Amino acid sequence: MRRNSDLTPFGRRVKIRLLELDMDARELAEAVGTSPVQISRILHGKRPGREQIPKIADVLGIPDGEEPDGRTAP
């Protein structure tokens, strides 16, 4: 099992927001139109998620100004 410390900066923001909204990754995945596994891979930086990150940010109402690896997006 991965620890939250393995999350990207964006992943940490998503996890905090999910807790604030009392929402789980399954519900987020459904709202974004992908699988919970894909959400996890994006939040841990295993997949780029270029299409999903803006959708995730929109659903959760958070900024999407960083790539999953923590770099600032252009």
Short mmCIF file of N, CA, C and O in Angstrom, two decimals:
data_model
loop_
_atom_site.label_atom_id
_atom_site.label_comp_id
_atom_site.label_asym_id
_atom_site.label_seq_id
_atom_site.Cartn_x
_atom_site.Cartn_y
_atom_site.Cartn_z
N MET A 1 0.84 -1.18 0.00
CA MET A 1 0.00 0.00 0.00
C MET A 1 0.89 1.24 0.00
O MET A 1 1.86 1.32 0.72
N ARG A 2 0.54 2.20 -0.82
CA ARG A 2 1.31 3.44 -0.90
C ARG A 2 0.92 4.37 0.23
O ARG A 2 -0.21 4.39 0.68
N ARG A 3 1.90 5.18 0.64
CA ARG A 3 1.65 6.19 1.65
C ARG A 3 1.35 7.50 0.96
O ARG A 3 1.72 7.71 -0.18
N ASN A 4 0.70 8.42 1.68
CA ASN A 4 0.41 9.73 1.11
C ASN A 4 1.67 10.47 0.74
O ASN A 4 1.66 11.33 -0.13
N SER A 5 2.81 10.15 1.38
CA SER A 5 4.06 10.82 1.05
C SER A 5 4.53 10.47 -0.36
O SER A 5 5.38 11.15 -0.91
N ASP A 6 3.99 9.41 -0.95
CA ASP A 6 4.33 9.02 -2.32
C ASP A 6 3.54 9.83 -3.35
O ASP A 6 3.77 9.70 -4.54
N LEU A 7 2.62 10.65 -2.89
CA LEU A 7 1.79 11.44 -3.79
C LEU A 7 2.57 12.62 -4.37
O LEU A 7 3.47 13.15 -3.72
N THR A 8 2.19 13.02 -5.56
CA THR A 8 2.73 14.25 -6.13
C THR A 8 2.12 15.43 -5.38
O THR A 8 1.13 15.27 -4.64
N PRO A 9 2.65 16.64 -5.57
CA PRO A 9 2.01 17.81 -4.94
C PRO A 9 0.54 17.94 -5.33
O PRO A 9 -0.31 18.23 -4.49
N PHE A 10 0.24 17.71 -6.60
CA PHE A 10 -1.16 17.75 -7.05
C PHE A 10 -1.96 16.65 -6.36
O PHE A 10 -3.09 16.87 -5.91
N GLY A 11 -1.37 15.47 -6.25
CA GLY A 11 -2.03 14.35 -5.58
C GLY A 11 -2.36 14.65 -4.13
O GLY A 11 -3.44 14.29 -3.64
N ARG A 12 -1.45 15.33 -3.43
CA ARG A 12 -1.72 15.72 -2.04
C ARG A 12 -2.89 16.70 -1.97
O ARG A 12 -3.76 16.57 -1.10
N ARG A 13 -2.93 17.67 -2.90
CA ARG A 13 -4.05 18.62 -2.90
C ARG A 13 -5.37 17.90 -3.17
O ARG A 13 -6.39 18.20 -2.55
N VAL A 14 -5.34 16.94 -4.09
CA VAL A 14 -6.56 16.18 -4.40
C VAL A 14 -7.02 15.40 -3.18
O VAL A 14 -8.20 15.43 -2.83
N LYS A 15 -6.11 14.70 -2.51
CA LYS A 15 -6.48 13.90 -1.34
C LYS A 15 -7.08 14.77 -0.24
O LYS A 15 -8.08 14.40 0.38
N ILE A 16 -6.49 15.93 0.00
CA ILE A 16 -7.02 16.85 1.02
C ILE A 16 -8.42 17.29 0.63
O ILE A 16 -9.34 17.29 1.45
N ARG A 17 -8.60 17.65 -0.63
CA ARG A 17 -9.92 18.12 -1.09
C ARG A 17 -10.96 16.99 -1.03
O ARG A 17 -12.12 17.24 -0.68
N LEU A 18 -10.55 15.77 -1.35
CA LEU A 18 -11.48 14.64 -1.25
C LEU A 18 -11.97 14.49 0.19
O LEU A 18 -13.16 14.25 0.42
N LEU A 19 -11.05 14.62 1.14
CA LEU A 19 -11.44 14.54 2.55
C LEU A 19 -12.41 15.67 2.91
O LEU A 19 -13.41 15.43 3.61
N GLU A 20 -12.11 16.88 2.45
CA GLU A 20 -12.98 18.02 2.74
C GLU A 20 -14.39 17.82 2.19
O GLU A 20 -15.37 18.25 2.80
N LEU A 21 -14.47 17.18 1.04
CA LEU A 21 -15.77 16.97 0.37
C LEU A 21 -16.42 15.64 0.77
O LEU A 21 -17.51 15.33 0.28
N ASP A 22 -15.76 14.87 1.64
CA ASP A 22 -16.25 13.54 2.03
C ASP A 22 -16.52 12.71 0.77
O ASP A 22 -17.59 12.11 0.62
N MET A 23 -15.55 12.71 -0.11
CA MET A 23 -15.66 12.03 -1.40
C MET A 23 -14.53 11.00 -1.48
O MET A 23 -13.47 11.21 -0.89
N ASP A 24 -14.74 9.91 -2.20
CA ASP A 24 -13.66 8.94 -2.36
C ASP A 24 -13.19 8.89 -3.81
O ASP A 24 -13.79 9.51 -4.69
N ALA A 25 -12.10 8.17 -4.03
CA ALA A 25 -11.50 8.10 -5.36
C ALA A 25 -12.45 7.48 -6.39
O ALA A 25 -12.43 7.84 -7.56
N ARG A 26 -13.28 6.57 -5.94
CA ARG A 26 -14.25 5.95 -6.86
C ARG A 26 -15.23 6.98 -7.38
O ARG A 26 -15.53 7.04 -8.58
N GLU A 27 -15.73 7.82 -6.47
CA GLU A 27 -16.67 8.87 -6.88
C GLU A 27 -15.98 9.90 -7.79
O GLU A 27 -16.57 10.35 -8.77
N LEU A 28 -14.74 10.24 -7.46
CA LEU A 28 -14.00 11.16 -8.30
C LEU A 28 -13.79 10.57 -9.69
O LEU A 28 -14.00 11.25 -10.69
N ALA A 29 -13.38 9.32 -9.74
CA ALA A 29 -13.16 8.65 -11.02
C ALA A 29 -14.42 8.66 -11.87
O ALA A 29 -14.37 8.93 -13.09
N GLU A 30 -15.55 8.38 -11.25
CA GLU A 30 -16.82 8.38 -11.97
C GLU A 30 -17.13 9.78 -12.53
O GLU A 30 -17.53 9.92 -13.69
N ALA A 31 -16.90 10.81 -11.72
CA ALA A 31 -17.17 12.18 -12.16
C ALA A 31 -16.23 12.62 -13.28
O ALA A 31 -16.62 13.40 -14.15
N VAL A 32 -15.01 12.09 -13.27
CA VAL A 32 -14.01 12.46 -14.28
C VAL A 32 -14.15 11.60 -15.54
O VAL A 32 -13.75 12.01 -16.62
N GLY A 33 -14.74 10.43 -15.39
CA GLY A 33 -14.92 9.54 -16.53
C GLY A 33 -13.73 8.61 -16.75
O GLY A 33 -13.37 8.30 -17.88
N THR A 34 -13.13 8.16 -15.65
CA THR A 34 -12.01 7.22 -15.72
C THR A 34 -12.14 6.24 -14.57
O THR A 34 -13.14 6.23 -13.86
N SER A 35 -11.13 5.41 -14.39
CA SER A 35 -11.19 4.40 -13.32
C SER A 35 -10.46 4.88 -12.08
O SER A 35 -9.56 5.73 -12.16
N PRO A 36 -10.80 4.31 -10.92
CA PRO A 36 -10.07 4.64 -9.69
C PRO A 36 -8.57 4.31 -9.80
O PRO A 36 -7.73 5.02 -9.25
N VAL A 37 -8.24 3.25 -10.53
CA VAL A 37 -6.83 2.89 -10.73
C VAL A 37 -6.11 4.00 -11.49
O VAL A 37 -5.00 4.39 -11.13
N GLN A 38 -6.74 4.52 -12.53
CA GLN A 38 -6.13 5.61 -13.30
C GLN A 38 -5.96 6.85 -12.42
O GLN A 38 -4.92 7.51 -12.49
N ILE A 39 -6.95 7.16 -11.60
CA ILE A 39 -6.84 8.31 -10.67
C ILE A 39 -5.62 8.11 -9.77
O ILE A 39 -4.80 9.02 -9.60
N SER A 40 -5.48 6.93 -9.20
CA SER A 40 -4.35 6.64 -8.32
C SER A 40 -3.02 6.81 -9.06
O SER A 40 -2.07 7.40 -8.53
N ARG A 41 -2.94 6.30 -10.26
CA ARG A 41 -1.70 6.42 -11.04
C ARG A 41 -1.35 7.88 -11.32
O ARG A 41 -0.18 8.26 -11.27
N ILE A 42 -2.34 8.69 -11.60
CA ILE A 42 -2.11 10.11 -11.84
C ILE A 42 -1.64 10.79 -10.57
O ILE A 42 -0.66 11.54 -10.58
N LEU A 43 -2.30 10.53 -9.45
CA LEU A 43 -1.96 11.19 -8.19
C LEU A 43 -0.59 10.78 -7.67
O LEU A 43 0.03 11.53 -6.91
N HIS A 44 -0.12 9.61 -8.07
CA HIS A 44 1.20 9.14 -7.66
C HIS A 44 2.27 9.40 -8.72
O HIS A 44 3.42 8.99 -8.56
N GLY A 45 1.90 10.06 -9.81
CA GLY A 45 2.86 10.41 -10.85
C GLY A 45 3.27 9.26 -11.75
O GLY A 45 4.27 9.35 -12.45
N LYS A 46 2.50 8.18 -11.75
CA LYS A 46 2.81 7.02 -12.60
C LYS A 46 2.25 7.18 -14.01
O LYS A 46 2.67 6.48 -14.92
N ARG A 47 1.30 8.08 -14.18
CA ARG A 47 0.70 8.41 -15.48
C ARG A 47 0.62 9.93 -15.57
O ARG A 47 0.36 10.60 -14.57
N PRO A 48 0.81 10.48 -16.76
CA PRO A 48 0.78 11.94 -16.88
C PRO A 48 -0.59 12.55 -16.64
O PRO A 48 -0.69 13.62 -16.04
N GLY A 49 -1.65 11.92 -17.10
CA GLY A 49 -3.00 12.42 -16.84
C GLY A 49 -3.29 13.80 -17.42
O GLY A 49 -4.08 14.55 -16.87
N ARG A 50 -2.67 14.12 -18.53
CA ARG A 50 -2.84 15.45 -19.12
C ARG A 50 -4.30 15.80 -19.40
O ARG A 50 -4.69 16.95 -19.24
N GLU A 51 -5.08 14.83 -19.80
CA GLU A 51 -6.50 15.07 -20.06
C GLU A 51 -7.32 15.06 -18.78
O GLU A 51 -8.29 15.81 -18.64
N GLN A 52 -6.95 14.22 -17.82
CA GLN A 52 -7.74 14.07 -16.61
C GLN A 52 -7.46 15.14 -15.56
O GLN A 52 -8.36 15.48 -14.80
N ILE A 53 -6.24 15.65 -15.48
CA ILE A 53 -5.91 16.62 -14.43
C ILE A 53 -6.84 17.84 -14.46
O ILE A 53 -7.36 18.21 -13.41
N PRO A 54 -7.07 18.46 -15.61
CA PRO A 54 -8.02 19.59 -15.60
C PRO A 54 -9.43 19.18 -15.16
O PRO A 54 -10.11 19.94 -14.47
N LYS A 55 -9.84 17.98 -15.52
CA LYS A 55 -11.17 17.49 -15.12
C LYS A 55 -11.21 17.26 -13.61
O LYS A 55 -12.19 17.61 -12.95
N ILE A 56 -10.15 16.66 -13.07
CA ILE A 56 -10.07 16.42 -11.62
C ILE A 56 -10.14 17.75 -10.89
O ILE A 56 -10.91 17.92 -9.93
N ALA A 57 -9.34 18.71 -11.33
CA ALA A 57 -9.30 20.02 -10.70
C ALA A 57 -10.66 20.70 -10.77
O ALA A 57 -11.11 21.31 -9.79
N ASP A 58 -11.33 20.58 -11.90
CA ASP A 58 -12.64 21.20 -12.06
C ASP A 58 -13.67 20.57 -11.12
O ASP A 58 -14.43 21.27 -10.45
N VAL A 59 -13.69 19.25 -11.05
CA VAL A 59 -14.63 18.55 -10.18
C VAL A 59 -14.42 18.94 -8.72
O VAL A 59 -15.37 19.15 -7.97
N LEU A 60 -13.15 19.07 -8.32
CA LEU A 60 -12.83 19.35 -6.93
C LEU A 60 -12.71 20.84 -6.61
O LEU A 60 -12.63 21.21 -5.44
N GLY A 61 -12.68 21.67 -7.64
CA GLY A 61 -12.56 23.11 -7.42
C GLY A 61 -11.19 23.52 -6.89
O GLY A 61 -11.08 24.35 -6.01
N ILE A 62 -10.15 22.88 -7.45
CA ILE A 62 -8.77 23.21 -7.05
C ILE A 62 -7.98 23.62 -8.29
O ILE A 62 -8.35 23.27 -9.41
N PRO A 63 -6.86 24.34 -8.11
CA PRO A 63 -6.03 24.71 -9.26
C PRO A 63 -5.33 23.49 -9.84
O PRO A 63 -5.04 22.53 -9.13
N ASP A 64 -5.05 23.54 -11.14
CA ASP A 64 -4.34 22.43 -11.79
C ASP A 64 -3.02 22.92 -12.36
O ASP A 64 -2.53 22.41 -13.35
N GLY A 65 -2.39 23.88 -11.71
CA GLY A 65 -1.19 24.52 -12.23
C GLY A 65 0.09 23.73 -12.15
O GLY A 65 1.14 24.24 -12.48
N GLU A 66 0.04 22.50 -11.69
CA GLU A 66 1.25 21.68 -11.65
C GLU A 66 1.02 20.38 -12.39
O GLU A 66 -0.06 19.83 -12.37
N GLU A 67 2.07 19.94 -13.04
CA GLU A 67 2.06 18.62 -13.64
C GLU A 67 2.13 17.60 -12.52
O GLU A 67 2.54 17.92 -11.40
N PRO A 68 1.77 16.33 -12.77
CA PRO A 68 1.78 15.33 -11.70
C PRO A 68 3.15 15.13 -11.05
O PRO A 68 3.24 14.74 -9.90
N ASP A 69 4.24 15.45 -11.75
CA ASP A 69 5.56 15.27 -11.15
C ASP A 69 5.98 16.48 -10.34
O ASP A 69 7.10 16.54 -9.85
N GLY A 70 5.11 17.48 -10.21
CA GLY A 70 5.40 18.63 -9.38
C GLY A 70 5.93 19.84 -10.12
O GLY A 70 6.07 20.90 -9.56
N ARG A 71 6.22 19.67 -11.44
CA ARG A 71 6.69 20.81 -12.22
C ARG A 71 5.53 21.75 -12.48
O ARG A 71 4.40 21.34 -12.58
N THR A 72 5.84 23.04 -12.59
CA THR A 72 4.81 24.01 -12.92
C THR A 72 4.45 23.88 -14.38
O THR A 72 5.34 23.81 -15.24
N ALA A 73 3.16 23.82 -14.67
CA ALA A 73 2.70 23.69 -16.05
C ALA A 73 2.95 25.00 -16.79
O ALA A 73 2.89 26.06 -16.20
N PRO A 74 3.25 24.90 -18.09
CA PRO A 74 3.49 26.12 -18.88
C PRO A 74 2.25 26.98 -19.01
O PRO A 74 1.16 26.55 -18.91
#
